[in-house]
Each structure stands twice: as C-alpha cells, then as structure tokens.
XYZ file of C-alpha atoms in Angstrom:
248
model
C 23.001 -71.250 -99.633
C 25.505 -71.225 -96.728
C 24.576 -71.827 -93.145
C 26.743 -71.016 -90.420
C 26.067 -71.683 -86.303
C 27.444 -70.526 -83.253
C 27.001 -70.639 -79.622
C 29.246 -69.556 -76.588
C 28.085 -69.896 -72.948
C 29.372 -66.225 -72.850
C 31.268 -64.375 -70.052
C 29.007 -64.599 -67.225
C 26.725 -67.304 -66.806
C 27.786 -71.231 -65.923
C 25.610 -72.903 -67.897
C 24.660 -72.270 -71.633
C 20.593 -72.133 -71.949
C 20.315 -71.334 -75.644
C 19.337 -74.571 -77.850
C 19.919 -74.410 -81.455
C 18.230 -76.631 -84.565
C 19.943 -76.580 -87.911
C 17.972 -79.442 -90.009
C 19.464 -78.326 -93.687
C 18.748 -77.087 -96.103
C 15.229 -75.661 -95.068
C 14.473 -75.686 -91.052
C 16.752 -73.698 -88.323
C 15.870 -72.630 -85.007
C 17.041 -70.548 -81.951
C 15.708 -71.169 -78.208
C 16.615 -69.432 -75.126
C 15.642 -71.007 -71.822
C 15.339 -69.671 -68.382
C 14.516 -71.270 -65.096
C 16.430 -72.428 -62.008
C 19.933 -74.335 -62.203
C 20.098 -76.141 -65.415
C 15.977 -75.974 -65.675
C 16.973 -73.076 -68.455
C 18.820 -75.846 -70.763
C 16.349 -78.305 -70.081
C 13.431 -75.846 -71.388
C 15.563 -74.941 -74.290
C 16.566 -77.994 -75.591
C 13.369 -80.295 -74.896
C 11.587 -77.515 -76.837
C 13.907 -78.126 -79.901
C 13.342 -81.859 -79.821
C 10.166 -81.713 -79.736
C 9.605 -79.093 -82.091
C 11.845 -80.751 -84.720
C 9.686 -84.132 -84.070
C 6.365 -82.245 -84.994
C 7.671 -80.870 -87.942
C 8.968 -83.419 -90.317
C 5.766 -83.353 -92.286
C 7.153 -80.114 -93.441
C 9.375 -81.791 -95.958
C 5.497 -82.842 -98.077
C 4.088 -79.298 -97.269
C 3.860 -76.388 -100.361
C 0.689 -74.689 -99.034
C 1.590 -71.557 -96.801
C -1.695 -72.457 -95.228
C -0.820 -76.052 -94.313
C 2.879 -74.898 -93.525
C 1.342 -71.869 -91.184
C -0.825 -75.383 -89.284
C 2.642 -77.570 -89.053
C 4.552 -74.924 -87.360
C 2.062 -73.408 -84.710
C 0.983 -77.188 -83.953
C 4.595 -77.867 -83.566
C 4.745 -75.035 -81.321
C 1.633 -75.818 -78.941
C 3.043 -79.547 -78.737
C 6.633 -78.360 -77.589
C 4.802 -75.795 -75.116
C 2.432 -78.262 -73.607
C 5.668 -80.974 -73.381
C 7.420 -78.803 -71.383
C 4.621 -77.177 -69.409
C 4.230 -80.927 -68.162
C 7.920 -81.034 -67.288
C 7.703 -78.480 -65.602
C 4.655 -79.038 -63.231
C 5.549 -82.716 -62.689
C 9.013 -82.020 -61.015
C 9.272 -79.320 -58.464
C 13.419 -78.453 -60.051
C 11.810 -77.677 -63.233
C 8.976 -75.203 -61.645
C 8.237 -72.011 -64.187
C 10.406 -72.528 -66.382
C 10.445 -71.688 -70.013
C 12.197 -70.375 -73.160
C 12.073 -68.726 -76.451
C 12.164 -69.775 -79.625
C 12.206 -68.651 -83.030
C 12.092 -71.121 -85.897
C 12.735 -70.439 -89.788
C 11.528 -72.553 -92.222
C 12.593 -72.446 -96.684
C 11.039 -74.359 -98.392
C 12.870 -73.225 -101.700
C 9.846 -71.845 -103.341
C 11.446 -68.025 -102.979
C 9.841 -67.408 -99.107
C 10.910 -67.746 -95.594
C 8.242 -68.831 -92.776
C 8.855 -68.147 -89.507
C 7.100 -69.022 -86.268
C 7.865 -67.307 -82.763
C 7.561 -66.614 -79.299
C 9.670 -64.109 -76.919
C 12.671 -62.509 -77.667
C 15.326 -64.127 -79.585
C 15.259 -62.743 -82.928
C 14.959 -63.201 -86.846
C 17.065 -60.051 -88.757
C 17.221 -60.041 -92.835
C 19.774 -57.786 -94.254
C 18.917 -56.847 -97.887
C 20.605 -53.776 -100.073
C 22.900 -53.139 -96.661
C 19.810 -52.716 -94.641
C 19.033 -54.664 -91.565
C 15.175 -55.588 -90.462
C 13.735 -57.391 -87.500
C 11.564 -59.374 -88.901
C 10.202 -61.122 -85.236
C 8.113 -58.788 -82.744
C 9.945 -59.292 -79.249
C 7.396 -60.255 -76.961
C 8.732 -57.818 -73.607
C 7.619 -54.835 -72.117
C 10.049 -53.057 -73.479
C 9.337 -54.056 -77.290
C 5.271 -53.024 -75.961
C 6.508 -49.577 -74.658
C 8.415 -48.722 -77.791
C 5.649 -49.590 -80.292
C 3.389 -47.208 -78.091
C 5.998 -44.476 -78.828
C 6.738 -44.045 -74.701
C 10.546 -45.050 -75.170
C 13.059 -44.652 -77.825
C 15.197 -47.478 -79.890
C 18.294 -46.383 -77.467
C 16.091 -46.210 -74.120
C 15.176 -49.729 -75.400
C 18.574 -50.875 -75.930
C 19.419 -49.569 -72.479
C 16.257 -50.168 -70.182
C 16.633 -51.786 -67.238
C 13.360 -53.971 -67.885
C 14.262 -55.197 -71.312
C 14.304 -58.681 -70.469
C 10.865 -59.039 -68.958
C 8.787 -61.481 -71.495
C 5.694 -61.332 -71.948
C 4.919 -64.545 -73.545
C 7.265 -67.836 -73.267
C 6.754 -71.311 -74.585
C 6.485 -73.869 -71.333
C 4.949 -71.068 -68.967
C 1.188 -71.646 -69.402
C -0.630 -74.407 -70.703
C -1.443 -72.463 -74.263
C 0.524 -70.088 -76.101
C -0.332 -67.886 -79.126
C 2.805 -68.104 -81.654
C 3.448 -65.320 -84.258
C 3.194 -66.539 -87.894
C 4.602 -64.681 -90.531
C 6.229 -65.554 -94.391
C 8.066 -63.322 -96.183
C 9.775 -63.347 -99.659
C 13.319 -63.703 -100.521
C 15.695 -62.616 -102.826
C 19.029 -63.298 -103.870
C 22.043 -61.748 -101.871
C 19.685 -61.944 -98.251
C 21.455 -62.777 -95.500
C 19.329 -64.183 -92.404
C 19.859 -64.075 -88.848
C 18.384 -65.903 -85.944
C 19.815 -64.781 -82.735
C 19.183 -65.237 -79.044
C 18.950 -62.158 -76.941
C 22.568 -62.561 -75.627
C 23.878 -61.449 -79.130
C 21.015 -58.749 -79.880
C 21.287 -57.165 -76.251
C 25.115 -56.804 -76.843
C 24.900 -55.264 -80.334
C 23.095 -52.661 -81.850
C 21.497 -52.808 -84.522
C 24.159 -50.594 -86.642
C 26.925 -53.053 -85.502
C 25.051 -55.808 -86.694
C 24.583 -54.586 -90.086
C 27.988 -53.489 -90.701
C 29.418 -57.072 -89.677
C 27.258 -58.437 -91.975
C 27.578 -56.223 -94.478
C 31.210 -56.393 -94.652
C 31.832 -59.855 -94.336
C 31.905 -63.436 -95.728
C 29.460 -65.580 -94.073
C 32.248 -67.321 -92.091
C 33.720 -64.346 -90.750
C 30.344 -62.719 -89.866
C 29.343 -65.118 -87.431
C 32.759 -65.054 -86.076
C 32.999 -61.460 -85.820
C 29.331 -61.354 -84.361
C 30.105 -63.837 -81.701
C 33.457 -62.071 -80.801
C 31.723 -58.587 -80.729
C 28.753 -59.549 -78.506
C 31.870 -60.957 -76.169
C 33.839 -58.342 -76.623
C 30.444 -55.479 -75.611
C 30.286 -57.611 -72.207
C 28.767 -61.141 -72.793
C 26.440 -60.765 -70.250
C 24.437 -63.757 -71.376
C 24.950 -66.978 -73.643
C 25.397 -65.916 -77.374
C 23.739 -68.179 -79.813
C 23.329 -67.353 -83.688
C 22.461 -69.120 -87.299
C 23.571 -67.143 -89.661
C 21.945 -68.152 -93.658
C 23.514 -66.552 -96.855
C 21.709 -66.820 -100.032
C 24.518 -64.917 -101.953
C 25.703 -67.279 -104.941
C 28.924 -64.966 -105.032
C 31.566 -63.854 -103.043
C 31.548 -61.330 -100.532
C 34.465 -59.026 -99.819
C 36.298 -59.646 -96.193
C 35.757 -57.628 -93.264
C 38.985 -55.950 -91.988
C 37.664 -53.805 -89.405
C-alpha cells in the first residue's frame, strides 16, 4: 500500500481551512472548515485531533459492529468539542467543517464515516465511484432527479451543507464499509479538488498515473481549473505493481 497527501491553500483564499489525518497504515482523514477569519482552520483541525484521540481503540477492533460504534462516537465527541468552542467564544460563532474519515483494518474492507461534502472516490477496472453522499442541496436535488450531474457541477448553490460537524449539538454521521480488492486506488478529497474537477478528469489522472504523479497532477489540475478554494487530498494505492506514467 502507498499513501500519498497533499494540500495547497489554493489561488484564492488566505488561509488554508482543510485539516488532514494520515495515521498509517489503516486511518486517514479529510476535514474542511468554514467560519469567520481563521475560525475555518480552527474547526478543521480541532475536529482531527479530537477525532484521532477517540479512535485509537481502533487498533483492538475486528467487529464491523464495534468498528461502526468507535467511529460515529469519535464523530459525536469531535462535534460536541467544537460545538463548545464555538459557543464559548464569540470569534468562533457557527462555525464548522467536514470530514470524511477512512479506516483499513487489513481484513480486505474499507470503513468510512462522514459528514458534508468532502469526498471518498474508489477507482476500480478504470472506473471512478463516490463512495460518500454529499450532504448539500445540490447532492438532495440531484438524487430527486430535478438537476443533472453537469447542472450540479455548475450550480450556483452547490456549496450549501446541509449537515456539518460543530454546527448543532448532535449530528447523524453516515456509516458505510465496503470491500476491497487489489489494484483500488482511494481518494479522500475536500471540495476544493472535487469542485475543480470532474469526475472524468479525475479518473483519467488516476488512471494513468503512478501514485506519486496522481496526486501531483490532481493538485496541479484543480489549480490549474481556477483554485477557487484550498485543495486537500489522500490519495491510497493498493496496487502491488507498477503503474505506467501519465504523460498527458
């Protein structure tokens, strides 16, 4: 297994909000904060910590049942820590953040836990899945059938959550495990790479490129389409050989 990271305050914004854990070899995470002036990084990265310090019990857990109880736990104690942060100083007042956390045991599946809008992709036979159910409007509309992938992609709403860690005193984390195979590449992303690439641009970085040189090109291609917000990204190859470079 290879794990690559990246993050990049991007092109527009001053500070860079986006958190990321990589605990190797088995638990990775991606958070995107918002909030007032710095409150964003804050959110972000207090949620990490704390997450990461609810969660080492992980390393005794096989059950999915008692791995499904660590995670969301760890996910209402990082909520309610920075829910009181946030109505205990006025500077810190609604703010919040994302997070989607990844968790591999090495018994053949992937666990993930979630909230908002960053994302967890696998690519498998050159085809990409989200795997993570964006908690937005737009993500609502487009499961009703109103809107299209594209009028997603586009829509001038699409960063309205719906659900945040840190906003509310309780919040109701998707739980979901999945089964690997050999040759699966895995993505967590915040929404400043996934808002700046399609979907088809992702999977043809990935597909065409060493692990390395992925998350290079991924970074440099979500800069490149405008870099309208930070860009953070874990990128995990289970491939045991070689891939062939990317030269386009």
């Amino acid at each position: 297994m290879q794990v690559i990271s990246r993050t990049h305050v991007g092109l527009v914004r001053e500070n860079n909000e986006d958190a990321l854990l990589v605990r190797e070899p088995s638990l990775f995470a991606v958070a995107d904060g918002m909030g007032g002036y710095a409150a964003g990084e804050i959110a972000s990265r207090s949620t990490i910590k704390a997450f990461e310090a609810a969660t080492h019990s992980l390393r005794h857990e096989q059950e999915e049942q008692n791995i499904r109880k660590v995670m969301l736990e760890a996910f209402d104690k990082a909520n309610t820590h920075v829910f009181k942060m946030s109505v205990s100083n006025e500077s810190y007042s609604g703010m919040g953040t994302t997070m989607t956390a990844l968790y591999l045991p090495g018994d053949g599946h992937g666990y993930c836990c979630h909230v908002g809008d960053s994302r967890l992709y696998l690519f498998r036979d050159d085809k990409l899945e989200q795997l993570t159910h964006d908690h937005t409007l737009v993500a609502d509309l487009k499961e009703q059938g109103k809107i299209t992938d594209e009028e997603a992609f586009v829509h001038p709403q699409r960063n309205i959550l719906l659900q945040a860690l840190g906003v509310e005193e309780t919040v109701k984390a998707d739980f979901f495990s999945f089964r690997l195979q050999e040759g699966d590449r895995l993505l967590l992303c915040s929404d400043g790479l996934s808002d700046m690439l399609r979907a088809a641009e992702i999977s043809r970085i990935i597909g065409c490129a060493d692990p390395e040189q992925a998350a290079d090109k991924l970074l440099e291609q979500s800069l490149d389409n405008g870099g309208r917000d930070n860009v953070s990204l874990i990128l995990i190859d289970l491939t045991t050989q070689g891939e062939e470079s990317c030269n386009g």
